[in-house]
Coordinates of C-alpha atoms in Angstrom, one line a residue:
M1 CA -4.2 60.9 -26.3
S2 CA -5.6 61.6 -29.7
R3 CA -5.5 58.8 -32.3
P4 CA -5.4 59.1 -36.1
W5 CA -8.3 56.7 -36.9
R6 CA -12.0 57.0 -36.4
A7 CA -14.5 54.2 -36.9
R8 CA -18.2 53.7 -36.4
Q9 CA -20.6 50.9 -37.0
N10 CA -23.5 51.6 -39.4
A11 CA -26.9 50.0 -39.7
S12 CA -25.7 47.3 -41.9
N13 CA -23.4 46.0 -39.2
S14 CA -20.2 46.9 -41.1
W15 CA -17.4 49.2 -40.0
T16 CA -16.9 52.6 -41.7
C17 CA -13.7 54.5 -41.1
S18 CA -12.2 57.9 -41.8
G19 CA -8.6 58.0 -43.0
D20 CA -6.4 57.9 -46.1
S21 CA -8.1 55.2 -48.0
M22 CA -11.0 52.7 -47.6
L23 CA -10.8 48.9 -47.8
N24 CA -14.3 47.5 -47.5
G25 CA -15.0 49.3 -44.3
F26 CA -11.4 49.3 -43.0
T27 CA -8.9 52.0 -43.4
S28 CA -5.4 51.4 -44.6
H29 CA -2.4 53.5 -45.5
S30 CA -1.0 50.9 -47.9
P31 CA -2.1 47.6 -49.6
Q32 CA 0.0 45.6 -47.2
S33 CA -1.4 44.4 -44.0
T34 CA -2.2 47.3 -41.7
V35 CA -2.7 47.2 -38.0
F36 CA -4.7 50.0 -36.4
R37 CA -6.8 50.9 -33.4
K38 CA -10.4 52.1 -33.7
T39 CA -10.7 55.4 -31.9
T40 CA -14.3 54.9 -31.0
W41 CA -16.2 51.9 -29.8
N42 CA -20.0 51.6 -29.6
I43 CA -20.2 51.3 -25.8
G44 CA -23.8 50.4 -25.9
R45 CA -23.3 47.5 -28.3
C46 CA -20.3 46.3 -26.2
L47 CA -22.4 46.4 -23.0
I48 CA -25.4 44.7 -24.5
N49 CA -23.9 42.0 -26.7
S50 CA -20.9 41.0 -24.6
S51 CA -21.4 38.6 -21.7
L52 CA -18.2 40.0 -20.3
L53 CA -19.5 43.6 -19.9
S54 CA -23.1 43.8 -18.6
P55 CA -24.9 47.0 -17.8
S56 CA -25.4 46.0 -14.2
W57 CA -21.7 45.4 -13.8
V58 CA -20.6 48.9 -14.8
C59 CA -23.6 51.0 -13.7
I60 CA -23.1 53.0 -10.5
S61 CA -26.6 54.5 -10.6
S62 CA -29.4 55.1 -13.0
R63 CA -32.4 57.5 -12.9
P64 CA -35.2 58.3 -15.3
I65 CA -34.7 61.2 -17.6
K66 CA -37.3 63.9 -17.0
S67 CA -38.6 66.3 -19.6
Q68 CA -36.4 65.0 -22.3
P69 CA -37.7 63.9 -25.7
A70 CA -37.5 60.2 -26.4
S71 CA -35.3 60.8 -29.4
A72 CA -32.8 62.7 -27.3
A73 CA -32.8 60.0 -24.7
T74 CA -32.2 57.4 -27.3
S75 CA -29.2 59.2 -28.8
A76 CA -27.7 60.0 -25.4
N77 CA -28.2 56.5 -24.0
P78 CA -27.4 53.5 -26.2
I79 CA -28.7 51.0 -23.5
G80 CA -32.4 52.0 -23.3
I81 CA -34.8 54.8 -23.8
G82 CA -35.4 57.0 -20.7
F83 CA -32.4 56.0 -18.7
R84 CA -29.1 57.8 -18.1
F85 CA -26.2 55.8 -16.7
I86 CA -23.8 57.8 -14.5
L87 CA -20.4 56.2 -14.3
R88 CA -17.9 57.3 -11.7
K89 CA -14.5 58.3 -13.1
H90 CA -12.6 55.3 -11.9
V91 CA -15.2 52.8 -13.2
L92 CA -15.3 54.6 -16.6
N93 CA -11.5 54.6 -16.9
F94 CA -11.5 50.8 -16.1
L95 CA -14.2 50.2 -18.6
L96 CA -12.4 52.1 -21.4
K97 CA -9.2 50.2 -20.8
L98 CA -11.1 46.9 -21.3
I99 CA -12.8 48.3 -24.4
D100 CA -9.5 49.5 -25.8
R101 CA -8.0 46.0 -25.4
V102 CA -10.9 44.5 -27.3
S103 CA -11.1 47.1 -30.0
L104 CA -7.4 47.2 -30.8
M105 CA -7.6 43.7 -32.3
F106 CA -8.4 44.6 -35.9
V107 CA -6.1 43.8 -38.7
A108 CA -6.9 44.5 -42.4
T109 CA -5.3 43.1 -45.5
P110 CA -6.5 43.3 -49.1
D111 CA -8.0 39.8 -48.9
F112 CA -9.3 39.3 -45.4
V113 CA -9.9 40.9 -42.0
L114 CA -8.8 39.6 -38.6
R115 CA -11.3 40.6 -35.9
P116 CA -12.8 39.3 -32.6
F117 CA -15.6 36.8 -33.0
E118 CA -19.2 38.0 -32.5
K119 CA -22.4 36.2 -31.7
S120 CA -23.5 36.4 -35.3
D121 CA -20.5 34.3 -36.3
V122 CA -21.6 31.2 -34.4
E123 CA -23.4 29.4 -37.3
S124 CA -20.5 30.0 -39.8
F125 CA -17.9 29.0 -37.2
V126 CA -19.7 25.7 -36.5
A127 CA -20.0 25.0 -40.2
A128 CA -16.3 25.7 -40.7
V129 CA -15.3 23.4 -37.9
R130 CA -17.5 20.5 -39.1
E131 CA -16.2 20.6 -42.6
S132 CA -12.6 20.5 -41.5
V133 CA -12.5 17.3 -39.4
S134 CA -10.2 15.4 -41.8
T135 CA -7.5 18.1 -41.9
V136 CA -7.8 20.5 -39.0
G137 CA -9.2 17.7 -36.8
A138 CA -6.2 15.6 -37.4
W139 CA -4.2 17.9 -35.1
M140 CA -6.8 19.8 -33.1
P141 CA -9.0 17.6 -30.9
W142 CA -11.7 20.2 -30.6
C143 CA -12.4 20.0 -34.3
T144 CA -15.1 17.3 -34.5
R145 CA -18.2 16.5 -36.5
T146 CA -20.4 17.0 -33.4
Y147 CA -19.0 20.5 -32.7
S148 CA -22.0 22.5 -31.4
P149 CA -23.2 26.1 -31.4
D150 CA -23.0 26.1 -27.6
E151 CA -19.3 25.2 -27.8
A152 CA -18.8 28.0 -30.2
K153 CA -20.5 30.5 -27.9
T154 CA -18.4 29.3 -25.0
W155 CA -15.3 29.7 -27.1
F156 CA -16.3 33.3 -28.2
D157 CA -16.9 34.3 -24.6
L158 CA -13.5 33.0 -23.6
C159 CA -11.8 34.8 -26.4
A160 CA -13.5 38.1 -25.4
Y161 CA -12.5 37.6 -21.8
N162 CA -8.9 36.8 -22.8
I163 CA -8.6 39.8 -25.0
A164 CA -10.0 42.1 -22.4
A165 CA -7.6 40.6 -19.8
N166 CA -4.7 40.9 -22.2
V167 CA -3.7 37.2 -21.8
A168 CA -4.5 35.9 -25.4
Y169 CA -5.7 37.2 -28.7
D170 CA -7.7 34.6 -30.6
V171 CA -9.6 36.1 -33.5
G172 CA -11.4 35.1 -36.7
M173 CA -10.2 35.4 -40.2
F174 CA -13.0 36.8 -42.5
C175 CA -13.0 37.3 -46.3
V176 CA -13.2 40.9 -47.3
N177 CA -15.7 40.1 -50.0
G178 CA -18.8 38.5 -48.5
G179 CA -17.5 38.0 -44.9
L180 CA -16.9 34.3 -45.2
L181 CA -15.2 32.8 -42.1
L182 CA -11.9 31.5 -43.3
G183 CA -10.5 30.2 -40.0
G184 CA -8.8 31.5 -37.0
V185 CA -5.4 32.9 -35.8
S186 CA -4.1 33.8 -32.4
I187 CA -1.3 35.1 -30.2
N188 CA -1.6 33.1 -27.0
Q189 CA 0.5 31.6 -24.2
L190 CA 1.9 35.1 -23.5
N191 CA 5.0 35.1 -21.3
R192 CA 5.3 38.6 -19.9
Q193 CA 8.5 37.9 -18.0
H194 CA 10.4 37.2 -21.2
N195 CA 8.1 39.1 -23.5
F196 CA 7.1 36.4 -26.1
G197 CA 4.1 34.5 -27.2
N198 CA 2.9 31.7 -29.4
I199 CA 1.1 31.9 -32.8
G200 CA -1.7 29.4 -33.6
Y201 CA -3.7 29.2 -36.8
W202 CA -6.2 27.1 -38.7
V203 CA -8.0 27.4 -42.0
R204 CA -11.3 25.7 -42.9
Q205 CA -10.9 22.9 -45.3
S206 CA -12.6 24.4 -48.3
Q207 CA -10.2 27.4 -48.2
Q208 CA -6.9 25.7 -47.6
K209 CA -3.9 25.9 -50.0
K210 CA -4.8 29.5 -50.9
G211 CA -2.2 31.2 -48.8
Y212 CA -4.5 32.5 -46.1
A213 CA -2.7 30.9 -43.2
S214 CA 0.7 32.5 -44.1
R215 CA -0.8 35.9 -44.7
A216 CA -2.8 35.7 -41.4
V217 CA 0.4 34.7 -39.5
S218 CA 2.3 37.6 -41.0
A219 CA -0.5 40.1 -40.1
I220 CA -0.9 38.9 -36.5
A221 CA 2.8 38.8 -36.0
S222 CA 2.9 42.5 -37.0
F223 CA 0.2 43.2 -34.5
G224 CA 2.2 41.3 -31.8
F225 CA 5.3 43.3 -32.5
M226 CA 3.8 46.7 -33.1
E227 CA 0.8 46.8 -30.7
L228 CA 1.8 44.3 -28.0
K229 CA 5.5 45.2 -28.2
L230 CA 6.5 41.5 -28.0
T231 CA 10.1 40.7 -28.9
R232 CA 9.6 37.1 -29.9
L233 CA 6.8 34.9 -31.3
E234 CA 7.0 31.2 -31.6
I235 CA 5.3 28.7 -33.9
V236 CA 5.2 25.2 -32.5
A237 CA 3.9 22.4 -34.8
A238 CA 3.9 18.6 -34.5
V239 CA 6.8 17.1 -36.4
N240 CA 4.4 15.3 -38.8
N241 CA 2.1 18.3 -39.2
V242 CA 3.5 19.2 -42.6
P243 CA 0.9 21.9 -43.6
S244 CA 1.5 23.9 -40.4
R245 CA 5.3 23.6 -40.8
R246 CA 5.1 24.9 -44.3
V247 CA 3.2 27.9 -43.1
A248 CA 6.0 28.7 -40.6
E249 CA 8.6 28.3 -43.4
K250 CA 6.6 30.4 -45.8
V251 CA 6.6 33.4 -43.4
K252 CA 10.4 32.9 -42.9
A253 CA 10.2 31.9 -39.3
S254 CA 13.6 30.5 -38.2
F255 CA 13.6 26.8 -37.5
E256 CA 15.2 26.3 -34.1
C257 CA 14.9 22.7 -33.0
I258 CA 12.8 19.6 -32.6
A259 CA 11.5 19.7 -29.1
R260 CA 10.8 16.2 -27.6
N261 CA 7.4 15.6 -26.2
R262 CA 6.6 19.3 -26.7
L263 CA 2.9 18.9 -27.5
I264 CA 0.1 16.7 -26.2
I265 CA -2.2 15.7 -29.0
F266 CA -5.2 13.4 -28.4
G267 CA -3.7 12.6 -25.0
K268 CA -0.3 11.5 -26.3
P269 CA 3.0 13.4 -26.1
C270 CA 4.6 14.1 -29.5
D271 CA 7.7 15.9 -30.7
A272 CA 7.3 19.3 -32.2
A273 CA 9.2 21.6 -34.5
V274 CA 9.9 25.0 -32.9
Y275 CA 10.1 28.1 -35.1
S276 CA 10.5 31.8 -34.1
L277 CA 9.9 35.2 -35.4
V278 CA 11.5 38.4 -34.1
P279 CA 11.0 42.1 -35.0
T280 CA 13.1 43.4 -37.8

């Protein structure tokens, strides 16, 4: 099935797209948050850079290319010069399904972009976590001053796996101008039987109180309803987590109840406020 958007990655590691208008490498029909799917994905980059998809995992057979110029071999084969990877139909279809799930998670707004984490984000992710211990760390035990690059890499690998498996969508929030990592937002805890999920979010301390969290929640909620076809999204925040509750209220999520012992934070059960969003 043909799709209206086309995207490619250029040498500067930014995305360029064809469409109605350009927004720092992302295409948008309107200035509001826009959800779209890339129609193309650099398969070679995905295979090489992702620990989830390795060349040996998808390769059925390979053979040297004879009597073919090196330049032609390079353009035909993104993995290495002089090799042609032959994928059987069922393996290729399976691979494309996984790539499609990873590539669909791109959301653009005038201020920031939501996208999957990449290996190049490790350093900035660690810095964002370490600066946010007194705020984010008050509610999220993983946010510590000793958070390490290895922990970030492990988290990125898990995020990529979950997106490919269609079980959770944890992505980064990046400033349009300069690419600063602002924080993270997610749709997780998917319940397929009843077709709902949970929204989680955090913003690094230096960028808090600027409206990023509420705009990210609105953007990923649109993704959840339009792309994932969910019929309900929940926001669950500890009763005393006033900043998170304000975000839920700002996006006009409906307050439903105080659920007793709904969350475990630092090993202790605590009551939580439950909010919901539904498609309109």
